[in-house]
Short mmCIF file of C-alpha atoms and ligand atoms in Angstrom, two decimals:
data_model
loop_
_atom_site.label_atom_id
_atom_site.label_comp_id
_atom_site.label_asym_id
_atom_site.label_seq_id
_atom_site.Cartn_x
_atom_site.Cartn_y
_atom_site.Cartn_z
CA MET A 643 -118.69 0.81 8.02
CA SER A 644 -118.28 -1.52 10.90
CA THR A 645 -118.89 -5.18 10.38
CA ALA A 646 -120.06 -7.42 13.18
CA ALA A 647 -118.21 -6.82 16.41
CA ALA A 648 -118.54 -10.16 18.06
CA THR A 649 -117.52 -11.13 21.57
CA SER A 650 -115.77 -14.37 22.38
CA ARG A 651 -115.90 -15.80 25.89
CA SER A 652 -112.59 -14.33 26.80
CA VAL A 653 -111.43 -11.74 24.35
CA VAL A 654 -112.98 -9.56 21.73
CA SER A 655 -110.45 -9.41 19.03
CA ALA A 656 -109.80 -6.84 16.35
CA ARG A 657 -110.20 -9.61 13.80
CA ASN A 658 -113.90 -9.61 14.26
CA ILE A 659 -114.45 -6.06 13.17
CA SER A 660 -113.29 -3.85 10.41
CA VAL A 661 -113.88 -0.15 10.25
CA GLY A 662 -114.04 1.28 6.77
CA GLY A 663 -112.90 4.82 5.97
CA ASP A 664 -115.61 5.76 3.50
CA VAL A 665 -118.37 6.69 5.89
CA ARG A 666 -117.26 9.91 7.55
CA ILE A 667 -120.49 11.63 6.84
CA LYS A 668 -121.16 14.87 8.71
CA GLY A 669 -122.87 14.17 12.04
CA LEU A 670 -121.49 10.68 12.24
CA THR A 671 -118.81 9.45 14.62
CA PRO A 672 -115.62 7.97 13.13
CA THR A 673 -117.40 4.62 13.18
CA GLY A 674 -120.31 5.86 11.15
CA GLN A 675 -122.81 5.98 14.01
CA SER A 676 -124.70 9.25 14.52
CA THR A 677 -124.33 10.90 17.90
CA ASN A 678 -128.11 10.88 18.23
CA THR A 679 -128.23 7.15 17.67
CA ARG A 680 -125.56 6.58 20.30
CA GLN A 681 -127.41 8.75 22.79
CA GLU A 682 -130.62 6.90 22.00
CA LEU A 683 -128.81 3.57 22.50
CA ALA A 684 -127.39 4.78 25.85
CA ARG A 685 -130.86 5.88 26.94
CA LEU A 686 -132.39 2.56 25.89
CA LEU A 687 -129.68 0.50 27.64
CA ARG A 688 -130.17 2.52 30.84
CA LYS A 689 -133.89 1.85 30.65
CA ILE A 690 -133.39 -1.88 30.06
CA ASN A 691 -130.87 -2.09 32.91
CA ARG A 692 -133.17 -0.21 35.28
CA ASP A 693 -135.56 -3.13 35.24
CA HIS A 694 -132.94 -5.35 36.88
CA ARG A 695 -130.77 -5.68 39.90
CA PHE A 696 -127.06 -5.81 39.10
CA ARG A 697 -124.39 -6.88 41.58
CA PRO A 698 -120.65 -6.77 40.86
CA ARG A 699 -119.12 -10.18 41.59
CA ARG A 700 -115.55 -9.95 40.35
CA ASP A 701 -114.72 -13.02 42.46
CA LEU A 702 -116.71 -15.07 39.93
CA ALA A 703 -114.58 -13.94 36.96
CA PRO A 704 -112.17 -16.90 37.03
CA PHE A 705 -115.08 -19.34 36.87
CA VAL A 706 -116.96 -18.15 33.78
CA ASN A 707 -114.35 -19.32 31.31
CA TRP A 708 -112.11 -22.23 30.33
CA SER A 709 -108.77 -20.95 31.70
CA GLY A 710 -108.91 -22.83 35.06
CA ASN A 711 -109.95 -26.10 33.33
CA ALA A 712 -106.84 -26.10 31.11
CA ALA A 713 -104.74 -27.27 34.06
CA SER A 714 -107.35 -29.31 35.94
CA PRO A 715 -107.14 -33.08 35.93
CA ILE A 716 -109.73 -34.73 33.67
CA HIS A 717 -111.11 -31.38 32.45
CA ARG A 718 -107.90 -30.79 30.54
CA TRP A 719 -108.30 -33.87 28.34
CA LEU A 720 -109.87 -31.88 25.52
CA ARG A 721 -109.40 -28.18 24.99
CA TYR A 722 -112.94 -26.79 24.82
CA ARG A 723 -112.61 -23.02 24.66
CA GLU A 724 -116.29 -22.47 25.47
CA ALA A 725 -116.24 -24.30 28.77
CA TYR A 726 -116.75 -22.87 32.24
CA SER A 727 -115.49 -23.96 35.64
CA PRO A 728 -116.87 -26.87 37.67
CA ASN A 729 -116.16 -24.71 40.73
CA LEU A 730 -119.36 -22.84 39.96
CA ILE A 731 -121.01 -25.74 41.85
CA THR A 732 -119.52 -24.61 45.15
CA LYS A 733 -119.29 -20.91 44.29
CA LEU A 734 -123.01 -20.80 43.57
CA SER A 735 -123.95 -23.35 46.21
CA LEU A 736 -125.78 -25.52 43.68
CA GLY A 737 -128.11 -28.24 45.02
CA PRO A 738 -127.32 -31.96 44.82
CA ALA A 739 -129.29 -32.68 41.62
CA ILE A 740 -128.09 -30.45 38.78
CA LEU A 741 -129.15 -29.99 35.18
CA ASP A 742 -126.87 -28.43 32.60
CA PRO A 743 -128.78 -28.24 29.30
CA PHE A 744 -125.73 -26.93 27.39
CA CYS A 745 -123.16 -29.16 29.07
CA GLY A 746 -120.40 -28.98 26.44
CA CYS A 747 -117.47 -31.18 27.45
CA GLY A 748 -119.05 -31.95 30.80
CA SER A 749 -117.44 -29.45 33.23
CA ILE A 750 -120.40 -29.39 35.59
CA LEU A 751 -121.03 -33.11 35.38
CA ILE A 752 -117.46 -33.93 36.40
CA GLY A 753 -117.69 -31.40 39.19
CA ALA A 754 -120.97 -32.97 40.28
CA ALA A 755 -119.40 -36.44 40.40
CA GLN A 756 -116.48 -35.14 42.45
CA ASN A 757 -118.82 -33.29 44.87
CA GLY A 758 -120.98 -36.38 45.39
CA TYR A 759 -123.89 -34.89 43.48
CA SER A 760 -125.89 -36.17 40.52
CA SER A 761 -126.39 -34.40 37.24
CA VAL A 762 -127.75 -34.53 33.73
CA GLY A 763 -126.14 -32.74 30.84
CA ILE A 764 -127.38 -32.15 27.31
CA ASP A 765 -125.44 -30.96 24.31
CA VAL A 766 -126.05 -30.98 20.62
CA ASN A 767 -122.37 -31.37 19.71
CA PRO A 768 -121.46 -35.08 19.48
CA LEU A 769 -117.75 -34.34 20.06
CA ALA A 770 -118.63 -32.55 23.31
CA THR A 771 -120.95 -35.28 24.60
CA PHE A 772 -118.40 -37.92 23.61
CA ALA A 773 -115.66 -36.14 25.62
CA ALA A 774 -118.03 -35.73 28.57
CA LYS A 775 -118.92 -39.44 28.53
CA VAL A 776 -115.26 -40.56 28.36
CA LYS A 777 -114.36 -38.33 31.28
CA LEU A 778 -117.26 -39.78 33.30
CA THR A 779 -116.42 -43.43 32.56
CA PRO A 780 -113.63 -44.74 34.81
CA LEU A 781 -111.38 -47.43 33.35
CA THR A 782 -110.47 -50.48 35.44
CA ARG A 783 -106.85 -50.97 36.43
CA ALA A 784 -106.56 -53.72 33.74
CA GLN A 785 -107.95 -51.33 31.12
CA LEU A 786 -105.49 -48.60 32.14
CA THR A 787 -102.67 -51.11 31.78
CA SER A 788 -103.86 -52.09 28.30
CA VAL A 789 -103.77 -48.40 27.26
CA ARG A 790 -100.22 -48.08 28.56
CA THR A 791 -99.12 -51.25 26.79
CA PHE A 792 -100.76 -50.13 23.57
CA ALA A 793 -99.03 -46.72 23.65
CA ALA A 794 -95.62 -48.31 24.33
CA SER A 795 -96.00 -50.77 21.43
CA LEU A 796 -96.91 -48.12 18.84
CA PRO A 797 -93.57 -46.90 17.48
CA ASN A 798 -92.45 -50.38 16.41
CA ARG A 799 -95.65 -51.45 14.72
CA LEU A 800 -96.85 -48.36 12.82
CA ARG A 801 -95.17 -49.24 9.54
CA GLY A 802 -97.04 -52.55 9.29
CA ILE A 803 -100.48 -50.95 9.74
CA GLU A 804 -102.76 -49.65 6.99
CA PRO A 805 -103.82 -46.02 7.56
CA TRP A 806 -107.40 -45.41 8.64
CA PRO A 807 -109.52 -43.93 5.76
CA VAL A 808 -109.25 -40.17 5.28
CA PRO A 809 -112.54 -38.53 6.29
CA GLY A 810 -114.69 -36.81 3.67
CA LEU A 811 -113.93 -33.29 4.90
CA SER A 812 -112.76 -31.43 1.81
CA ILE A 813 -109.72 -29.89 3.54
CA SER A 814 -108.55 -33.13 5.20
CA SER A 815 -105.26 -33.20 3.42
CA LYS A 816 -104.73 -29.45 3.82
CA VAL A 817 -105.01 -29.42 7.61
CA PHE A 818 -102.14 -31.89 8.07
CA GLU A 819 -98.74 -32.35 6.54
CA PRO A 820 -98.74 -35.62 4.50
CA LEU A 821 -96.49 -37.55 6.86
CA ILE A 822 -98.41 -36.30 9.89
CA LEU A 823 -101.69 -37.30 8.29
CA ASP A 824 -100.31 -40.73 7.51
CA THR A 825 -99.04 -41.20 11.07
CA ILE A 826 -102.25 -40.17 12.81
CA LEU A 827 -104.29 -42.39 10.53
CA ARG A 828 -102.08 -45.41 11.25
CA ILE A 829 -102.38 -44.78 15.02
CA ARG A 830 -106.17 -44.67 14.54
CA SER A 831 -106.15 -48.00 12.71
CA ALA A 832 -104.02 -49.55 15.45
CA PHE A 833 -106.30 -48.71 18.36
CA GLU A 834 -109.49 -49.38 16.38
CA ALA A 835 -108.15 -52.91 15.67
CA ASP A 836 -106.77 -53.59 19.14
CA PHE A 837 -109.81 -52.40 21.04
CA ALA A 838 -112.64 -53.37 18.70
CA GLY A 839 -114.03 -55.49 21.59
CA ASP A 840 -113.63 -52.87 24.32
CA ARG A 841 -115.45 -49.61 23.57
CA VAL A 842 -114.48 -48.04 26.88
CA VAL A 843 -110.73 -48.31 26.18
CA ARG A 844 -111.25 -47.51 22.51
CA ASN A 845 -113.13 -44.32 23.42
CA PHE A 846 -110.54 -43.25 25.98
CA ILE A 847 -107.80 -43.55 23.32
CA LEU A 848 -109.98 -41.93 20.67
CA LEU A 849 -110.39 -38.91 22.90
CA ALA A 850 -106.62 -38.71 23.37
CA TRP A 851 -106.20 -38.96 19.58
CA VAL A 852 -108.81 -36.28 18.80
CA ALA A 853 -107.34 -34.02 21.47
CA ILE A 854 -103.92 -33.87 19.75
CA LEU A 855 -105.21 -33.13 16.25
CA GLU A 856 -104.86 -29.37 16.57
CA ARG A 857 -101.42 -29.71 18.20
CA VAL A 858 -100.05 -31.80 15.31
CA GLY A 859 -102.09 -30.12 12.63
CA SER A 860 -101.31 -27.33 10.19
CA TYR A 861 -104.28 -25.39 11.55
CA PHE A 862 -105.42 -23.80 14.75
CA LYS A 863 -108.72 -22.54 16.02
CA GLU A 864 -109.15 -18.85 16.01
CA GLY A 865 -112.17 -16.61 16.26
CA ASN A 866 -115.02 -18.10 14.32
CA GLY A 867 -113.09 -20.83 12.52
CA ILE A 868 -109.67 -22.24 11.81
CA LYS A 869 -106.56 -20.60 10.45
CA TYR A 870 -103.55 -22.18 8.77
CA ARG A 871 -100.11 -22.22 10.32
CA ASN A 872 -98.45 -21.48 7.01
CA ARG A 873 -99.66 -17.90 7.35
CA LYS A 874 -98.50 -15.48 9.97
CA ARG A 875 -100.50 -12.51 11.21
CA LEU A 876 -98.67 -9.22 11.39
CA LYS A 877 -100.17 -5.83 12.29
CA THR A 878 -100.34 -5.07 8.60
CA GLY A 879 -102.11 -8.31 7.63
CA TYR A 880 -101.24 -11.93 6.88
CA ILE A 881 -98.02 -13.05 5.23
CA GLN A 882 -97.14 -16.46 3.81
CA ARG A 883 -94.47 -18.32 5.85
CA GLU A 884 -91.71 -19.97 3.88
CA ASP A 885 -92.67 -23.50 2.91
CA GLY A 886 -90.42 -26.08 4.56
CA GLU A 887 -89.27 -23.57 7.14
CA TRP A 888 -92.47 -23.18 9.14
CA GLN A 889 -92.93 -26.98 9.23
CA ARG A 890 -89.42 -27.44 10.57
CA GLN A 891 -90.01 -24.79 13.22
CA ARG A 892 -93.31 -26.27 14.28
CA PHE A 893 -92.78 -30.03 13.91
CA GLY A 894 -88.99 -30.44 14.00
CA SER A 895 -87.15 -32.66 11.52
CA ASN A 896 -89.05 -35.87 12.26
CA GLN A 897 -92.79 -35.42 11.85
CA LYS A 898 -93.63 -39.00 12.68
CA SER A 899 -91.87 -38.79 16.00
CA PHE A 900 -93.49 -35.37 16.63
CA VAL A 901 -96.91 -37.01 16.37
CA LEU A 902 -95.93 -40.00 18.51
CA THR A 903 -94.46 -37.72 21.21
CA ALA A 904 -97.63 -35.61 21.25
CA PHE A 905 -99.81 -38.71 21.42
CA HIS A 906 -97.75 -40.32 24.19
CA ALA A 907 -97.75 -37.08 26.22
CA GLN A 908 -101.55 -36.91 25.93
CA ILE A 909 -102.00 -40.55 26.92
CA GLU A 910 -99.59 -40.15 29.84
CA MET A 911 -101.44 -37.11 31.10
CA MET A 912 -104.78 -38.89 30.89
CA LEU A 913 -103.40 -41.98 32.64
CA GLU A 914 -101.97 -39.75 35.31
CA ASP A 915 -105.34 -38.07 35.81
CA ALA A 916 -107.09 -41.42 35.99
CA LYS A 917 -106.30 -41.54 39.71
CA HIS A 918 -108.92 -38.85 40.18
CA TRP A 919 -111.54 -41.40 39.18
CA LYS A 920 -110.93 -43.18 42.50
CA LYS A 921 -113.27 -40.77 44.27
CA GLY A 922 -116.57 -39.64 42.84
CA ARG A 923 -120.10 -40.65 41.95
CA TRP A 924 -119.32 -41.23 38.28
CA ALA A 925 -122.30 -43.48 37.59
CA GLU A 926 -124.72 -40.78 38.71
CA GLN A 927 -123.98 -38.37 35.86
CA HIS A 928 -125.87 -38.67 32.63
CA VAL A 929 -125.03 -37.17 29.25
CA ILE A 930 -127.59 -36.80 26.51
CA GLU A 931 -126.69 -35.93 22.97
CA GLY A 932 -129.65 -33.74 21.99
CA ASN A 933 -131.31 -30.40 21.66
CA ALA A 934 -131.80 -28.34 24.84
CA LEU A 935 -134.88 -26.87 23.29
CA GLU A 936 -136.47 -30.31 23.59
CA LEU A 937 -135.75 -30.57 27.28
CA SER A 938 -139.29 -31.51 28.24
CA ARG A 939 -139.30 -34.38 25.73
CA LEU A 940 -135.82 -35.56 26.70
CA LEU A 941 -136.44 -35.43 30.45
CA PRO A 942 -140.18 -35.73 30.89
CA ASP A 943 -140.29 -36.74 34.53
CA ARG A 944 -137.17 -35.27 36.08
CA THR A 945 -136.84 -32.26 38.36
CA PHE A 946 -133.63 -30.74 39.68
CA ASP A 947 -132.39 -28.68 42.59
CA SER A 948 -130.39 -26.38 40.36
CA VAL A 949 -130.11 -25.64 36.67
CA VAL A 950 -126.92 -24.07 35.45
CA PHE A 951 -125.83 -23.40 31.91
CA SER A 952 -123.88 -21.23 29.57
CA PRO A 953 -125.57 -21.20 26.18
CA PRO A 954 -123.60 -20.15 23.13
CA TYR A 955 -123.27 -16.37 23.27
CA ALA A 956 -125.11 -14.35 20.60
CA ASN A 957 -121.84 -13.61 18.87
CA ARG A 958 -122.02 -15.42 15.49
CA PHE A 959 -119.47 -18.02 16.51
CA ASP A 960 -120.28 -21.37 14.93
CA TYR A 961 -118.80 -24.23 16.97
CA PHE A 962 -119.40 -26.65 14.09
CA GLU A 963 -117.07 -24.52 11.99
CA SER A 964 -114.28 -24.14 14.50
CA MET A 965 -114.39 -27.78 15.55
CA LYS A 966 -114.87 -29.25 12.07
CA VAL A 967 -111.53 -31.06 11.91
CA GLU A 968 -112.13 -32.88 15.21
CA LEU A 969 -115.77 -33.60 14.29
CA TRP A 970 -114.87 -35.18 10.94
CA PHE A 971 -111.70 -36.91 11.97
CA GLY A 972 -113.28 -38.30 15.13
CA GLY A 973 -116.09 -39.75 13.01
CA PHE A 974 -118.75 -37.64 14.78
CA VAL A 975 -119.76 -36.19 11.41
CA GLU A 976 -119.50 -38.23 8.24
CA THR A 977 -121.22 -36.11 5.64
CA TYR A 978 -121.88 -32.44 4.98
CA GLU A 979 -125.57 -33.17 5.57
CA ASP A 980 -124.71 -34.44 9.12
CA ASN A 981 -122.81 -31.28 9.79
CA ASN A 982 -125.51 -29.01 8.45
CA SER A 983 -128.25 -30.69 10.39
CA LEU A 984 -126.29 -30.17 13.61
CA ARG A 985 -125.85 -26.52 12.69
CA LYS A 986 -129.55 -26.20 12.06
CA ILE A 987 -130.63 -27.52 15.44
CA SER A 988 -128.06 -25.61 17.41
CA VAL A 989 -129.08 -22.40 19.14
CA ARG A 990 -129.59 -19.48 16.74
CA SER A 991 -126.36 -17.80 17.85
CA HIS A 992 -124.64 -18.02 14.47
CA LEU A 993 -125.57 -17.57 10.83
CA GLY A 994 -125.51 -21.28 10.00
CA ALA A 995 -128.41 -21.99 12.39
CA ASP A 996 -132.02 -22.21 11.16
CA LEU A 997 -132.84 -18.53 11.00
CA ASN A 998 -136.08 -19.17 9.13
CA LYS A 999 -137.78 -20.69 12.18
CA PRO A 1000 -140.56 -18.52 13.61
CA PHE A 1001 -139.86 -16.37 16.66
CA GLU A 1002 -141.81 -14.42 19.25
CA ALA A 1003 -140.60 -10.82 19.22
CA LEU A 1004 -138.93 -9.22 22.23
CA PRO A 1005 -140.00 -5.54 22.12
CA GLN A 1006 -136.82 -4.09 23.68
CA LEU A 1007 -134.68 -6.15 21.30
CA GLU A 1008 -136.67 -4.69 18.38
CA GLN A 1009 -135.89 -1.20 19.68
CA ILE A 1010 -132.16 -2.01 19.75
CA ILE A 1011 -132.34 -3.59 16.27
CA GLY A 1012 -133.98 -0.35 15.15
CA LEU A 1013 -130.77 1.49 16.07
CA MET A 1014 -128.48 -0.87 14.15
CA ASP A 1015 -126.39 0.51 11.33
CA ARG A 1016 -128.05 -0.81 8.17
CA ASP A 1017 -124.91 -0.41 6.10
CA ALA A 1018 -123.00 -2.74 8.37
CA SER A 1019 -122.17 -6.17 6.93
CA SER A 1020 -123.64 -7.85 10.03
CA TRP A 1021 -126.99 -6.27 9.18
CA ARG A 1022 -126.77 -7.46 5.57
CA MET A 1023 -125.72 -10.94 6.68
CA GLY A 1024 -128.84 -11.36 8.76
CA VAL A 1025 -127.72 -10.65 12.34
CA PRO A 1026 -131.15 -9.18 13.25
CA SER A 1027 -132.75 -12.57 12.40
CA LEU A 1028 -130.05 -14.30 14.41
CA LEU A 1029 -130.79 -12.11 17.45
CA ARG A 1030 -134.54 -12.64 17.17
CA GLY A 1031 -134.05 -16.37 16.91
CA TYR A 1032 -131.50 -16.41 19.74
CA PHE A 1033 -133.82 -14.81 22.29
CA ASP A 1034 -136.69 -16.97 21.14
CA ASP A 1035 -134.49 -20.03 21.77
CA MET A 1036 -133.57 -18.65 25.18
CA ARG A 1037 -137.25 -18.14 25.98
CA GLN A 1038 -138.03 -21.75 25.07
CA THR A 1039 -135.07 -23.00 27.10
CA LEU A 1040 -135.94 -20.95 30.16
CA THR A 1041 -139.60 -22.01 30.06
CA GLN A 1042 -138.58 -25.67 30.11
CA CYS A 1043 -135.89 -25.11 32.76
CA HIS A 1044 -138.46 -23.43 35.00
CA GLU A 1045 -140.64 -26.54 34.70
CA ARG A 1046 -137.70 -28.77 35.76
CA ILE A 1047 -136.85 -26.89 38.96
CA GLU A 1048 -138.86 -27.54 42.06
CA ARG A 1049 -137.57 -25.01 44.54
CA GLY A 1050 -134.06 -24.17 43.41
CA ARG A 1051 -132.53 -21.62 41.09
CA CYS A 1052 -131.47 -21.37 37.52
CA TYR A 1053 -128.05 -19.78 36.72
CA VAL A 1054 -127.21 -18.57 33.23
CA VAL A 1055 -123.62 -17.64 32.43
CA ILE A 1056 -123.74 -15.23 29.55
CA GLY A 1057 -121.81 -12.44 27.76
CA ASN A 1058 -123.19 -9.41 25.97
CA SER A 1059 -122.23 -8.72 22.41
CA ALA A 1060 -122.01 -5.87 19.95
CA PHE A 1061 -123.01 -5.61 16.29
CA ALA A 1062 -123.45 -2.78 13.83
CA GLY A 1063 -122.98 0.02 16.35
CA VAL A 1064 -125.20 -1.39 19.08
CA ILE A 1065 -124.69 -3.42 22.21
CA ILE A 1066 -126.96 -6.37 22.90
CA PRO A 1067 -127.56 -6.53 26.68
CA THR A 1068 -128.06 -10.29 26.62
CA ASP A 1069 -127.82 -10.66 30.39
CA ALA A 1070 -130.66 -8.19 30.96
CA PHE A 1071 -132.77 -9.83 28.25
CA ILE A 1072 -132.22 -13.28 29.79
CA ALA A 1073 -133.29 -11.85 33.16
CA SER A 1074 -136.47 -10.39 31.58
CA LEU A 1075 -137.21 -13.64 29.71
CA GLY A 1076 -136.70 -15.61 32.94
CA LEU A 1077 -139.35 -13.49 34.68
CA GLU A 1078 -141.65 -13.89 31.68
CA CYS A 1079 -141.20 -17.65 31.84
CA GLY A 1080 -142.37 -17.93 35.43
CA PHE A 1081 -139.35 -17.20 37.67
CA GLN A 1082 -140.19 -14.75 40.44
CA LYS A 1083 -136.86 -13.00 40.84
CA ALA A 1084 -133.86 -12.18 38.68
CA GLU A 1085 -130.46 -10.85 39.67
CA ILE A 1086 -127.47 -10.20 37.45
CA LEU A 1087 -124.05 -10.95 38.95
CA VAL A 1088 -121.49 -9.09 36.85
CA ALA A 1089 -118.39 -11.27 36.78
CA ARG A 1090 -116.24 -9.17 34.51
CA HIS A 1091 -116.18 -6.66 31.70
CA LEU A 1092 -115.24 -8.01 28.31
CA THR A 1093 -112.06 -6.74 26.76
CA VAL A 1094 -112.65 -4.82 23.58
CA SER A 1095 -110.30 -4.09 20.71
CA PRO A 1096 -109.09 -0.47 20.28
CA GLN A 1097 -111.35 -0.07 17.19
CA GLN A 1098 -114.32 -1.38 19.07
CA ARG A 1099 -113.55 0.83 22.02
CA ASN A 1100 -113.88 3.74 19.67
CA GLN A 1101 -117.18 2.47 18.36
CA LEU A 1102 -118.55 1.83 21.82
CA ALA A 1103 -117.10 4.93 23.45
CA GLY A 1104 -118.93 5.66 26.69
CA LEU A 1105 -120.79 2.35 26.60
CA GLU A 1106 -117.94 -0.01 27.32
CA ASP A 1107 -119.32 -0.96 30.74
CA GLN A 1108 -122.27 -2.55 28.97
CA MET A 1109 -119.97 -5.25 27.59
CA ARG A 1110 -120.42 -7.55 30.57
CA GLU A 1111 -120.00 -11.24 31.22
CA SER A 1112 -122.50 -12.14 33.93
CA ILE A 1113 -124.36 -14.85 35.74
CA VAL A 1114 -128.10 -14.29 35.66
CA VAL A 1115 -129.72 -15.86 38.72
CA LEU A 1116 -133.35 -16.78 38.41
CA SER A 1117 -135.38 -17.99 41.35
C1 SAM B 1537 -120.76 -22.05 25.96
S1 SAM B 1537 -120.82 -23.73 25.49
C2 SAM B 1537 -121.09 -24.52 27.04
C3 SAM B 1537 -119.85 -25.20 27.51
C4 SAM B 1537 -120.06 -25.95 28.84
N1 SAM B 1537 -120.54 -25.10 29.87
C5 SAM B 1537 -118.72 -26.58 29.25
O1 SAM B 1537 -118.24 -26.28 30.36
O2 SAM B 1537 -118.17 -27.32 28.47
C6 SAM B 1537 -122.36 -23.84 24.75
C7 SAM B 1537 -122.73 -25.24 24.32
O3 SAM B 1537 -124.04 -25.22 23.79
C8 SAM B 1537 -124.11 -26.27 22.83
N2 SAM B 1537 -125.33 -26.06 22.06
C9 SAM B 1537 -125.63 -25.24 21.06
N3 SAM B 1537 -126.90 -25.37 20.67
C10 SAM B 1537 -127.47 -26.33 21.45
C11 SAM B 1537 -128.75 -26.92 21.55
N4 SAM B 1537 -129.74 -26.55 20.76
N5 SAM B 1537 -128.94 -27.87 22.45
C12 SAM B 1537 -127.94 -28.28 23.30
N6 SAM B 1537 -126.68 -27.77 23.25
C13 SAM B 1537 -126.48 -26.79 22.34
C14 SAM B 1537 -122.81 -26.13 22.09
O4 SAM B 1537 -122.48 -27.34 21.43
C15 SAM B 1537 -121.84 -25.82 23.23
O5 SAM B 1537 -121.22 -26.96 23.71
#
């Protein structure tokens, strides 16, 4: 039976699904879904889509994901796979006062500063809000010089410095080679001591330090979590790489200098980008670490010209899992309770969120859930509760966004997803919820179709065009 087939922002990978061979019951497709069910799903999706106006906008495809930011000054300081492009500001002709209630690492806020606009961003992830704040806080020339001097002094002084304490994350010593761990912790102690009296410089360097962890680590982010570099994925499955050999290939023969080189390169790049701080209304962007579902409480008196956001997609991805190394090592999370409470208040897009919270049912979602394959692991794991909670969270968010806009529009960047033999038309549901929450008009701009794995293509045969990544425009 198929397990959850989840979409990422950019790729839907075969890793997220597995198709068992024990379900070829008569009348079922190779994926275990009955032809009747599929026809019923197609009919239902057509009906849901008919309620809305769709417009192909392939020109928007490059702006709904992170790829452009990876090479853009300031944006590139921290790889945040979930980010979208600041160019949406001009592409969508956003107004001069912008709200992004799921601002992540601050893409829109930086764009707003550079366009001479003002903005407010909210995000529940303290690593994301930290990165956004650092990017929005220009250093003085003297502070930039002190960063440069610090970086240059490092190689000669590391030996005499005590390493920073290892964080309480249980896999801390597994995600780094011992010498690499020792080196990064000594670098941390050095800048914490040198800049104890200057939080702005300390935070700038801390961001550089957090940003290189994955590069120097024995792990990398993949799908819904992290994977270890000592294992290699082949078509047939994972194999163990030879101990000693993979480290040499990855880090070279001098691990300490590998770390120092990565750190220097990161600092150099950030110092180089600092010239982009010369122009921009940096002081007019505000970042709030908090829950977008509490928008009215967080921003009781503010209204905006435009609201733009990309909430987590309903795809089971748990950012607190994939970013756990950076969260713990950066000191943004200090205990497992901290981590869990962040998970619990995040949008119900993953199984670690609070799925016991009440929800208001969405009738068309219930019809789709009714077609889900009950033998699928995603069904057993509780994906129906996740979906119910997800759209309830979106309803609450849209209601509060509607209250914060005076005359402008709300733009929601979103991707559809697939679980247990059904497709969730998230864009159409967001459009319907927007209308329910008080917006007068909804339009769905289809930016691109999501790539699906060969197995998933089989499962979704004939329905692939429903796997869209769109911008829902509410006015
Ligand atoms: C798709 S990402 C948005 C990325 C952002 N557009 C950017 O360019 O960096 C979704 C964001 O929603 C955040 N999030 C999840 N639940 C939240 C909540 N309840 N309140 C605020 N932010 C939340 C996640 O931490 C994540 O950064």
